[in-house]
Amino acid sequence: MVKQTKPPVAVTPDLCLSTPAPVAGKRVYAFSEGRAEMRELLGGKGANVAEMARLGIPVPPGFVITTETCRDFNTLGQRFPADLQLQVDKALAALEAQSGRKLGDAEDPLLVSVRSGAAISMPGMMDTVLNLGLNDRAVAGLARKSGDVRFAWDAYRRFIQMFGDVVLGIDHALFEEALAEARAERGVAEDTGLTPVDLTRLVDRYKLIVRQATGAEFPQEPEVQLMKAIRAVFMSWESQRARTYRRIEGITGLAGTAVTIQAMVFGNRAGESGTGVVFSRNPVTGERELYGEFLANAQGEDVVAGIRTPEPVAVLKERMPGLYDELTALSDKLEAHYRDMQDIEFTIEQGKLFLLQTRGGKRSARAAVRIATDLVAEGVLTREEALLRVDAMSLDQLLHPTIAPDAKRTVLARGLPASPGAAAGAVVFCADAAEAAAARGDKVILVRRETSPEDVHGMHAAQGVLTATGGMTSHAAVVARGMGKCCVTGAGTLIINEAAETITAPDGTVVKAGDLITLDGGTGEVMLGAVETVLPELGEDVRQLLAWADAVREMKVRANADTPEDAARARDFGAEGIGLCRTEHMFFAPERIRAMREMILAEDEAGRIAALDRLLPYQRADFAGILKEMAGLPVTIRLLDPPLHEFLPQGEGAIAELAGDLKVPVERLKDRLHALHEANPMMGHRGCRLMITYPEIARMQARAITEAASQLAAEGVETAVEVMVPLVGLEGEFNALADVVRDEAAKVEAETGHTLAIKVGTMIELPRACLRAGEIAASAEFFSFGTNDLTQFTFGFSRDDAGKFVPAYRERGLLAHDPFASLDTDGVGDLVAIGVARGRAKRAGLKTGICGEHGGDPASIAFCHGAGLDYVSCSPYRVPVARLAAAQASLKAPRTVLAAAAE
């Protein structure tokens, strides 16, 4: 029995009957009835094809079934609405009249493509069927009418293969194996070498595969074929790969996919025929040039799916110069019309050019920035429009590593540089293995002969992607660029044996699963082992875009930094201060951890103070280095936060080693560890609670901070110091520690003669602190919302364990996103808004900010803008992201407008 990998699509007699649709009205639109603005209803593909037709661009005729119909289809339990069949029949009759041919006709058959297309582009994630309408009678008519028997039978075998895979759920590898056998029997390397007789026999083999897999003959009725294909496209909206892609890309709120049904044009005919994909600008670099690929004697799926490796589109300039010029002119026309770089699919049928699709092209982050800034320079966009054209999160891609110039490298092969950056990791050969490895924290490279939409979860999990086939516009290339993943495609000299899990290089080197390789997405090189990488600098066009962003944003952007090196990097990326300096990270250096452990094990206050005195010079030097780097910009230093057990070893061997090092009995050390043990340490003896118990810790840190600032003042270096008390829930907790900090600062000021104006505030990370913010603000000079812990305490989720169930919550629609990655604006956001309002009601002009992971998330930044926060703080590498996201938030909803709306 032949294996089926998907549920087959069945058309039963009552499929289009009985249950009324929840939304009545027009479900089918001819291209002449559509426009680009109708993308929510007709999907991006359908709306743009209709727009091209309206502009007089050569487009094969067709019609579109709406996204609302897909929504209704799923609402009805994957059954067609009652009024769909009649509207499809009417639209098909109009298409037949327009083309002068009839679907499946035995003399001059009309063939159609059935394509998906949501309002937001999801390349390769949903299904397509080409050459629909062929059957045993129509193929003979197509052969007679076209005068090309080989073309007709090639189209038929392609249709059976695609229909069998997409609609009937048959493993596509079975068809590929039969095709490979046919090539081997003929002794040719390419499909184009098969004769008409070979293709006729191959069709018979394909029909046998269908019969063995389904127990039925391949469907011969064109109308049944059409409705089955429409149903398969609708079902692909809810496929695992489509749901995964929407989750990864944060796509929500769409009704479903539209279905575009369009008369076929054939790139696999004899003569000047072929198919390709072009971009109006280079999607990797942003350079203004026609960029793309062309495949002679082929259909579009051959290029997109990476089945064959195409040639650069420049070959058209040599072989068909007139058509190349026409394609260039149409590309320029579409870019000018849409005011953006376009991704265009085209087919040439015996010397005539047709465009099948246009859409805003997926591009690397560097290309997105260059295209936006160039369009401003060309007078096409305003600066404000350019800022809104670049996905803020994509700037994170610009900080991907590249291969170090002087790194030693052993190059196994060279492919196509499909997506920039460099990536190293252990080789895996399937998407599930990549996902499992990433869950363990392992870095992997996903290696496939060619990727398919089923691999999207593995591509997301991997550091990079390598394929043996496919080009710069294949599925792997397009999806990897969209994800910001390094990708090398078309490395055809590598023999990738997925069954044996090996890669064989031209020189005979064999790489096995688990071996390390490195990819260079800038050159296409595949290298053995882990090659040294370096972090890039921001380019001039990026700095220009961010300068425009700085001119319009209303929130400041700070960075989280714990070392002078991090602080310097943050400033280079445009940080306007440090919003969180975690002091606990400073204690783990070998020369410091001993004193810290002695402090923890001390029997009394005097012993603790003696150990802390040895730590003070290190802390003072740390703070002086950071404050000096920031040169007068505000630096918020958080006092010690974690529980003390985190500074002690846990394993038996490590405990015995520490006891010997400190010359204390092992049992005494174990007793202390037992005393420090907590059932729930995140809610236990930490933060302000720890320092209220041991105020000498806060006193030492306050002195180190103040002495560092005083030392710099003596050197003429300006400082702006903010000391932050963590985990405050009670006004009295804050006041007790604020008094310690202020008293110690006053002592140092008196000793040194420098007045430093150190501010003392708190980290708001408990729900109670938000609710009682007015009381705390009576003494606190600033608030910084620690939304990592605030999320944890609001939901009652342990952030260390949430990964076990949050994905299931997202899959079931209980959560739209991971609340630790993007702020829960309804619950946690309400608490932030309450904290800001009540704090400022008590202390006018209270400075408020946010630190933690949410400070670098564009959606969370938009919320912070609306909530009136003064700044966000994030990791240094997210600072460019935050600068652009804050500007976009200001452009979309200026605070003057928000204030007027509130009044």
mmCIF file of N, CA and C in Angstrom, residues 569-670:
data_model
loop_
_atom_site.group_PDB
_atom_site.id
_atom_site.type_symbol
_atom_site.label_atom_id
_atom_site.label_comp_id
_atom_site.label_asym_id
_atom_site.label_seq_id
_atom_site.Cartn_x
_atom_site.Cartn_y
_atom_site.Cartn_z
ATOM 1 N N ARG A 569 29.235 49.602 23.818
ATOM 2 C CA ARG A 569 28.494 49.070 22.670
ATOM 3 C C ARG A 569 27.109 49.719 22.595
ATOM 4 N N ALA A 570 26.482 49.883 23.753
ATOM 5 C CA ALA A 570 25.156 50.497 23.786
ATOM 6 C C ALA A 570 25.196 51.928 23.261
ATOM 7 N N ARG A 571 26.198 52.666 23.637
ATOM 8 C CA ARG A 571 26.317 54.048 23.139
ATOM 9 C C ARG A 571 26.527 54.073 21.633
ATOM 10 N N ASP A 572 27.325 53.132 21.131
ATOM 11 C CA ASP A 572 27.564 53.079 19.692
ATOM 12 C C ASP A 572 26.272 52.806 18.928
ATOM 13 N N PHE A 573 25.357 52.061 19.545
ATOM 14 C CA PHE A 573 24.073 51.770 18.925
ATOM 15 C C PHE A 573 23.035 52.856 19.194
ATOM 16 N N GLY A 574 23.438 53.923 19.906
ATOM 17 C CA GLY A 574 22.549 55.065 20.088
ATOM 18 C C GLY A 574 21.800 55.106 21.399
ATOM 19 N N ALA A 575 22.201 54.317 22.391
ATOM 20 C CA ALA A 575 21.517 54.348 23.688
ATOM 21 C C ALA A 575 21.709 55.705 24.358
ATOM 22 N N GLU A 576 20.668 56.154 25.042
ATOM 23 C CA GLU A 576 20.691 57.461 25.703
ATOM 24 C C GLU A 576 20.796 57.329 27.224
ATOM 25 N N GLY A 577 21.364 56.236 27.651
ATOM 26 C CA GLY A 577 21.539 55.977 29.067
ATOM 27 C C GLY A 577 21.466 54.491 29.313
ATOM 28 N N ILE A 578 21.656 54.097 30.565
ATOM 29 C CA ILE A 578 21.498 52.708 30.976
ATOM 30 C C ILE A 578 20.285 52.633 31.878
ATOM 31 N N GLY A 579 19.339 51.808 31.475
ATOM 32 C CA GLY A 579 18.102 51.677 32.240
ATOM 33 C C GLY A 579 18.152 50.573 33.259
ATOM 34 N N LEU A 580 19.134 49.666 33.131
ATOM 35 C CA LEU A 580 19.278 48.580 34.095
ATOM 36 C C LEU A 580 20.713 48.091 34.089
ATOM 37 N N CYS A 581 21.403 48.314 35.208
ATOM 38 C CA CYS A 581 22.721 47.737 35.444
ATOM 39 C C CYS A 581 22.549 46.738 36.578
ATOM 40 N N ARG A 582 22.701 45.461 36.266
ATOM 41 C CA ARG A 582 22.492 44.389 37.247
ATOM 42 C C ARG A 582 23.797 44.150 38.011
ATOM 43 N N THR A 583 23.803 44.446 39.286
ATOM 44 C CA THR A 583 25.051 44.346 40.045
ATOM 45 C C THR A 583 25.435 42.917 40.379
ATOM 46 N N GLU A 584 24.468 41.992 40.380
ATOM 47 C CA GLU A 584 24.790 40.618 40.772
ATOM 48 C C GLU A 584 25.745 39.944 39.794
ATOM 49 N N HIS A 585 25.706 40.347 38.503
ATOM 50 C CA HIS A 585 26.589 39.726 37.525
ATOM 51 C C HIS A 585 28.058 40.032 37.813
ATOM 52 N N MET A 586 28.312 41.072 38.589
ATOM 53 C CA MET A 586 29.680 41.497 38.863
ATOM 54 C C MET A 586 30.374 40.614 39.896
ATOM 55 N N PHE A 587 29.614 39.799 40.618
ATOM 56 C CA PHE A 587 30.180 39.039 41.723
ATOM 57 C C PHE A 587 30.723 37.669 41.316
ATOM 58 N N PHE A 588 30.533 37.272 40.070
ATOM 59 C CA PHE A 588 30.868 35.908 39.698
ATOM 60 C C PHE A 588 32.288 35.737 39.173
ATOM 61 N N ALA A 589 33.035 36.821 38.999
ATOM 62 C CA ALA A 589 34.429 36.686 38.576
ATOM 63 C C ALA A 589 35.207 35.929 39.649
ATOM 64 N N PRO A 590 36.212 35.127 39.263
ATOM 65 C CA PRO A 590 36.920 34.268 40.234
ATOM 66 C C PRO A 590 37.464 35.021 41.445
ATOM 67 N N GLU A 591 37.991 36.238 41.230
ATOM 68 C CA GLU A 591 38.593 36.967 42.342
ATOM 69 C C GLU A 591 37.556 37.572 43.287
ATOM 70 N N ARG A 592 36.258 37.522 42.869
ATOM 71 C CA ARG A 592 35.207 38.131 43.684
ATOM 72 C C ARG A 592 34.293 37.105 44.340
ATOM 73 N N ILE A 593 34.081 35.982 43.671
ATOM 74 C CA ILE A 593 33.091 35.032 44.163
ATOM 75 C C ILE A 593 33.488 34.476 45.527
ATOM 76 N N ARG A 594 34.796 34.376 45.803
ATOM 77 C CA ARG A 594 35.233 33.867 47.120
ATOM 78 C C ARG A 594 34.767 34.800 48.228
ATOM 79 N N ALA A 595 34.987 36.127 48.032
ATOM 80 C CA ALA A 595 34.561 37.078 49.066
ATOM 81 C C ALA A 595 33.046 37.065 49.219
ATOM 82 N N MET A 596 32.334 36.925 48.104
ATOM 83 C CA MET A 596 30.867 36.870 48.161
ATOM 84 C C MET A 596 30.423 35.654 48.966
ATOM 85 N N ARG A 597 31.066 34.528 48.749
ATOM 86 C CA ARG A 597 30.694 33.313 49.474
ATOM 87 C C ARG A 597 31.076 33.407 50.949
ATOM 88 N N GLU A 598 32.175 34.067 51.223
ATOM 89 C CA GLU A 598 32.536 34.278 52.624
ATOM 90 C C GLU A 598 31.492 35.138 53.322
ATOM 91 N N MET A 599 31.001 36.132 52.618
ATOM 92 C CA MET A 599 29.948 36.970 53.189
ATOM 93 C C MET A 599 28.704 36.142 53.501
ATOM 94 N N ILE A 600 28.333 35.258 52.577
ATOM 95 C CA ILE A 600 27.133 34.443 52.765
ATOM 96 C C ILE A 600 27.305 33.483 53.951
ATOM 97 N N LEU A 601 28.528 32.966 54.145
ATOM 98 C CA LEU A 601 28.778 31.982 55.191
ATOM 99 C C LEU A 601 29.154 32.601 56.533
ATOM 100 N N ALA A 602 29.307 33.920 56.564
ATOM 101 C CA ALA A 602 29.717 34.582 57.811
ATOM 102 C C ALA A 602 28.693 34.344 58.914
ATOM 103 N N GLU A 603 29.186 34.217 60.155
ATOM 104 C CA GLU A 603 28.325 33.918 61.294
ATOM 105 C C GLU A 603 27.612 35.149 61.835
ATOM 106 N N ASP A 604 28.170 36.350 61.569
ATOM 107 C CA ASP A 604 27.587 37.561 62.149
ATOM 108 C C ASP A 604 27.788 38.746 61.217
ATOM 109 N N GLU A 605 27.269 39.892 61.633
ATOM 110 C CA GLU A 605 27.343 41.107 60.819
ATOM 111 C C GLU A 605 28.780 41.533 60.595
ATOM 112 N N ALA A 606 29.608 41.410 61.621
ATOM 113 C CA ALA A 606 31.004 41.821 61.482
ATOM 114 C C ALA A 606 31.704 41.000 60.408
ATOM 115 N N GLY A 607 31.415 39.704 60.374
ATOM 116 C CA GLY A 607 32.013 38.851 59.356
ATOM 117 C C GLY A 607 31.513 39.218 57.974
ATOM 118 N N ARG A 608 30.233 39.532 57.864
ATOM 119 C CA ARG A 608 29.689 39.933 56.561
ATOM 120 C C ARG A 608 30.309 41.243 56.093
ATOM 121 N N ILE A 609 30.449 42.204 57.015
ATOM 122 C CA ILE A 609 31.023 43.502 56.639
ATOM 123 C C ILE A 609 32.469 43.336 56.185
ATOM 124 N N ALA A 610 33.216 42.451 56.856
ATOM 125 C CA ALA A 610 34.615 42.233 56.474
ATOM 126 C C ALA A 610 34.707 41.703 55.048
ATOM 127 N N ALA A 611 33.819 40.773 54.697
ATOM 128 C CA ALA A 611 33.818 40.241 53.333
ATOM 129 C C ALA A 611 33.365 41.293 52.333
ATOM 130 N N LEU A 612 32.363 42.063 52.706
ATOM 131 C CA LEU A 612 31.860 43.115 51.810
ATOM 132 C C LEU A 612 32.910 44.194 51.577
ATOM 133 N N ASP A 613 33.705 44.456 52.576
ATOM 134 C CA ASP A 613 34.774 45.452 52.405
ATOM 135 C C ASP A 613 35.767 45.017 51.333
ATOM 136 N N ARG A 614 35.970 43.701 51.205
ATOM 137 C CA ARG A 614 36.872 43.220 50.150
ATOM 138 C C ARG A 614 36.217 43.325 48.776
ATOM 139 N N LEU A 615 34.887 43.292 48.724
ATOM 140 C CA LEU A 615 34.172 43.427 47.449
ATOM 141 C C LEU A 615 34.046 44.880 47.007
ATOM 142 N N LEU A 616 34.063 45.802 47.951
ATOM 143 C CA LEU A 616 33.793 47.212 47.627
ATOM 144 C C LEU A 616 34.718 47.772 46.540
ATOM 145 N N PRO A 617 36.040 47.555 46.582
ATOM 146 C CA PRO A 617 36.893 48.124 45.521
ATOM 147 C C PRO A 617 36.523 47.615 44.121
ATOM 148 N N TYR A 618 36.139 46.328 44.042
ATOM 149 C CA TYR A 618 35.737 45.794 42.746
ATOM 150 C C TYR A 618 34.462 46.487 42.249
ATOM 151 N N GLN A 619 33.486 46.627 43.145
ATOM 152 C CA GLN A 619 32.229 47.286 42.769
ATOM 153 C C GLN A 619 32.482 48.732 42.351
ATOM 154 N N ARG A 620 33.309 49.426 43.118
ATOM 155 C CA ARG A 620 33.602 50.829 42.801
ATOM 156 C C ARG A 620 34.224 50.948 41.409
ATOM 157 N N ALA A 621 35.164 50.058 41.101
ATOM 158 C CA ALA A 621 35.804 50.096 39.775
ATOM 159 C C ALA A 621 34.807 49.775 38.666
ATOM 160 N N ASP A 622 33.923 48.802 38.924
ATOM 161 C CA ASP A 622 32.893 48.469 37.928
ATOM 162 C C ASP A 622 32.028 49.681 37.627
ATOM 163 N N PHE A 623 31.532 50.314 38.689
ATOM 164 C CA PHE A 623 30.616 51.443 38.492
ATOM 165 C C PHE A 623 31.329 52.625 37.844
ATOM 166 N N ALA A 624 32.580 52.855 38.219
ATOM 167 C CA ALA A 624 33.332 53.972 37.622
ATOM 168 C C ALA A 624 33.506 53.745 36.121
ATOM 169 N N GLY A 625 33.805 52.493 35.731
ATOM 170 C CA GLY A 625 33.980 52.204 34.308
ATOM 171 C C GLY A 625 32.712 52.434 33.508
ATOM 172 N N ILE A 626 31.583 52.005 34.058
ATOM 173 C CA ILE A 626 30.307 52.176 33.349
ATOM 174 C C ILE A 626 29.906 53.635 33.286
ATOM 175 N N LEU A 627 30.025 54.343 34.421
ATOM 176 C CA LEU A 627 29.644 55.760 34.455
ATOM 177 C C LEU A 627 30.532 56.588 33.529
ATOM 178 N N LYS A 628 31.800 56.234 33.451
ATOM 179 C CA LYS A 628 32.717 56.970 32.569
ATOM 180 C C LYS A 628 32.336 56.777 31.113
ATOM 181 N N GLU A 629 31.993 55.549 30.729
ATOM 182 C CA GLU A 629 31.580 55.286 29.357
ATOM 183 C C GLU A 629 30.335 56.085 28.992
ATOM 184 N N MET A 630 29.410 56.250 29.939
ATOM 185 C CA MET A 630 28.144 56.926 29.625
ATOM 186 C C MET A 630 28.262 58.440 29.681
ATOM 187 N N ALA A 631 29.333 58.965 30.261
ATOM 188 C CA ALA A 631 29.690 60.393 30.156
ATOM 189 C C ALA A 631 28.518 61.338 30.400
ATOM 190 N N GLY A 632 27.872 61.178 31.536
ATOM 191 C CA GLY A 632 26.811 62.108 31.904
ATOM 192 C C GLY A 632 25.415 61.666 31.556
ATOM 193 N N LEU A 633 25.292 60.602 30.764
ATOM 194 C CA LEU A 633 23.963 60.052 30.493
ATOM 195 C C LEU A 633 23.479 59.287 31.728
ATOM 196 N N PRO A 634 22.182 59.197 31.954
ATOM 197 C CA PRO A 634 21.688 58.542 33.172
ATOM 198 C C PRO A 634 22.036 57.055 33.205
ATOM 199 N N VAL A 635 22.424 56.581 34.383
ATOM 200 C CA VAL A 635 22.751 55.180 34.607
ATOM 201 C C VAL A 635 21.966 54.700 35.823
ATOM 202 N N THR A 636 21.072 53.748 35.620
ATOM 203 C CA THR A 636 20.244 53.200 36.696
ATOM 204 C C THR A 636 20.878 51.900 37.180
ATOM 205 N N ILE A 637 21.331 51.902 38.427
ATOM 206 C CA ILE A 637 22.028 50.750 39.000
ATOM 207 C C ILE A 637 21.098 50.072 39.992
ATOM 208 N N ARG A 638 20.796 48.813 39.711
ATOM 209 C CA ARG A 638 19.915 48.060 40.604
ATOM 210 C C ARG A 638 20.733 47.400 41.707
ATOM 211 N N LEU A 639 20.303 47.579 42.948
ATOM 212 C CA LEU A 639 20.939 46.901 44.065
ATOM 213 C C LEU A 639 20.721 45.398 43.939
ATOM 214 N N LEU A 640 21.468 44.641 44.739
ATOM 215 C CA LEU A 640 21.468 43.180 44.636
ATOM 216 C C LEU A 640 20.049 42.619 44.668
ATOM 217 N N ASP A 641 19.743 41.736 43.693
ATOM 218 C CA ASP A 641 18.377 41.222 43.555
ATOM 219 C C ASP A 641 18.232 39.730 43.836
ATOM 220 N N PRO A 642 19.110 38.842 43.322
ATOM 221 C CA PRO A 642 18.813 37.407 43.447
ATOM 222 C C PRO A 642 19.023 36.878 44.855
ATOM 223 N N PRO A 643 18.424 35.728 45.164
ATOM 224 C CA PRO A 643 18.645 35.097 46.465
ATOM 225 C C PRO A 643 20.076 34.604 46.596
ATOM 226 N N LEU A 644 20.561 34.484 47.836
ATOM 227 C CA LEU A 644 21.967 34.188 48.067
ATOM 228 C C LEU A 644 22.379 32.795 47.613
ATOM 229 N N HIS A 645 21.446 31.845 47.574
ATOM 230 C CA HIS A 645 21.837 30.486 47.202
ATOM 231 C C HIS A 645 22.388 30.415 45.785
ATOM 232 N N GLU A 646 22.057 31.404 44.924
ATOM 233 C CA GLU A 646 22.541 31.393 43.540
ATOM 234 C C GLU A 646 24.057 31.580 43.455
ATOM 235 N N PHE A 647 24.679 32.069 44.551
ATOM 236 C CA PHE A 647 26.122 32.306 44.541
ATOM 237 C C PHE A 647 26.903 31.123 45.117
ATOM 238 N N LEU A 648 26.199 30.083 45.526
ATOM 239 C CA LEU A 648 26.845 28.910 46.116
ATOM 240 C C LEU A 648 26.706 27.709 45.181
ATOM 241 N N PRO A 649 27.683 26.773 45.227
ATOM 242 C CA PRO A 649 27.589 25.576 44.381
ATOM 243 C C PRO A 649 26.513 24.634 44.906
ATOM 244 N N GLN A 650 26.041 23.736 44.009
ATOM 245 C CA GLN A 650 24.965 22.824 44.382
ATOM 246 C C GLN A 650 25.396 21.360 44.371
ATOM 247 N N GLY A 651 26.275 20.966 43.492
ATOM 248 C CA GLY A 651 26.681 19.568 43.391
ATOM 249 C C GLY A 651 27.604 19.138 44.527
ATOM 250 N N GLU A 652 27.603 17.844 44.820
ATOM 251 C CA GLU A 652 28.416 17.315 45.924
ATOM 252 C C GLU A 652 29.898 17.641 45.733
ATOM 253 N N GLY A 653 30.404 17.399 44.535
ATOM 254 C CA GLY A 653 31.817 17.660 44.280
ATOM 255 C C GLY A 653 32.168 19.130 44.439
ATOM 256 N N ALA A 654 31.321 20.006 43.893
ATOM 257 C CA ALA A 654 31.578 21.442 43.986
ATOM 258 C C ALA A 654 31.495 21.924 45.427
ATOM 259 N N ILE A 655 30.567 21.345 46.207
ATOM 260 C CA ILE A 655 30.437 21.728 47.618
ATOM 261 C C ILE A 655 31.702 21.335 48.382
ATOM 262 N N ALA A 656 32.175 20.120 48.140
ATOM 263 C CA ALA A 656 33.391 19.656 48.830
ATOM 264 C C ALA A 656 34.597 20.518 48.446
ATOM 265 N N GLU A 657 34.677 20.884 47.156
ATOM 266 C CA GLU A 657 35.794 21.720 46.701
ATOM 267 C C GLU A 657 35.761 23.089 47.362
ATOM 268 N N LEU A 658 34.554 23.691 47.448
ATOM 269 C CA LEU A 658 34.430 25.012 48.071
ATOM 270 C C LEU A 658 34.766 24.933 49.563
ATOM 271 N N ALA A 659 34.289 23.874 50.238
ATOM 272 C CA ALA A 659 34.576 23.734 51.667
ATOM 273 C C ALA A 659 36.084 23.673 51.902
ATOM 274 N N GLY A 660 36.799 22.943 51.057
ATOM 275 C CA GLY A 660 38.247 22.877 51.191
ATOM 276 C C GLY A 660 38.901 24.221 50.917
ATOM 277 N N ASP A 661 38.397 24.930 49.926
ATOM 278 C CA ASP A 661 38.960 26.230 49.560
ATOM 279 C C ASP A 661 38.775 27.243 50.683
ATOM 280 N N LEU A 662 37.604 27.213 51.318
ATOM 281 C CA LEU A 662 37.305 28.178 52.383
ATOM 282 C C LEU A 662 37.732 27.669 53.761
ATOM 283 N N LYS A 663 38.195 26.414 53.796
ATOM 284 C CA LYS A 663 38.634 25.795 55.050
ATOM 285 C C LYS A 663 37.511 25.769 56.080
ATOM 286 N N VAL A 664 36.336 25.309 55.598
ATOM 287 C CA VAL A 664 35.199 25.118 56.499
ATOM 288 C C VAL A 664 34.722 23.680 56.332
ATOM 289 N N PRO A 665 34.133 23.104 57.377
ATOM 290 C CA PRO A 665 33.643 21.723 57.254
ATOM 291 C C PRO A 665 32.567 21.616 56.178
ATOM 292 N N VAL A 666 32.574 20.492 55.483
ATOM 293 C CA VAL A 666 31.574 20.263 54.431
ATOM 294 C C VAL A 666 30.172 20.327 55.020
ATOM 295 N N GLU A 667 29.980 19.761 56.202
ATOM 296 C CA GLU A 667 28.649 19.736 56.800
ATOM 297 C C GLU A 667 28.147 21.134 57.116
ATOM 298 N N ARG A 668 29.084 22.022 57.513
ATOM 299 C CA ARG A 668 28.669 23.407 57.784
ATOM 300 C C ARG A 668 28.177 24.084 56.510
ATOM 301 N N LEU A 669 28.876 23.817 55.424
ATOM 302 C CA LEU A 669 28.465 24.400 54.144
ATOM 303 C C LEU A 669 27.113 23.835 53.713
ATOM 304 N N LYS A 670 26.939 22.541 53.907
ATOM 305 C CA LYS A 670 25.650 21.934 53.554
ATOM 306 C C LYS A 670 24.529 22.476 54.420
#
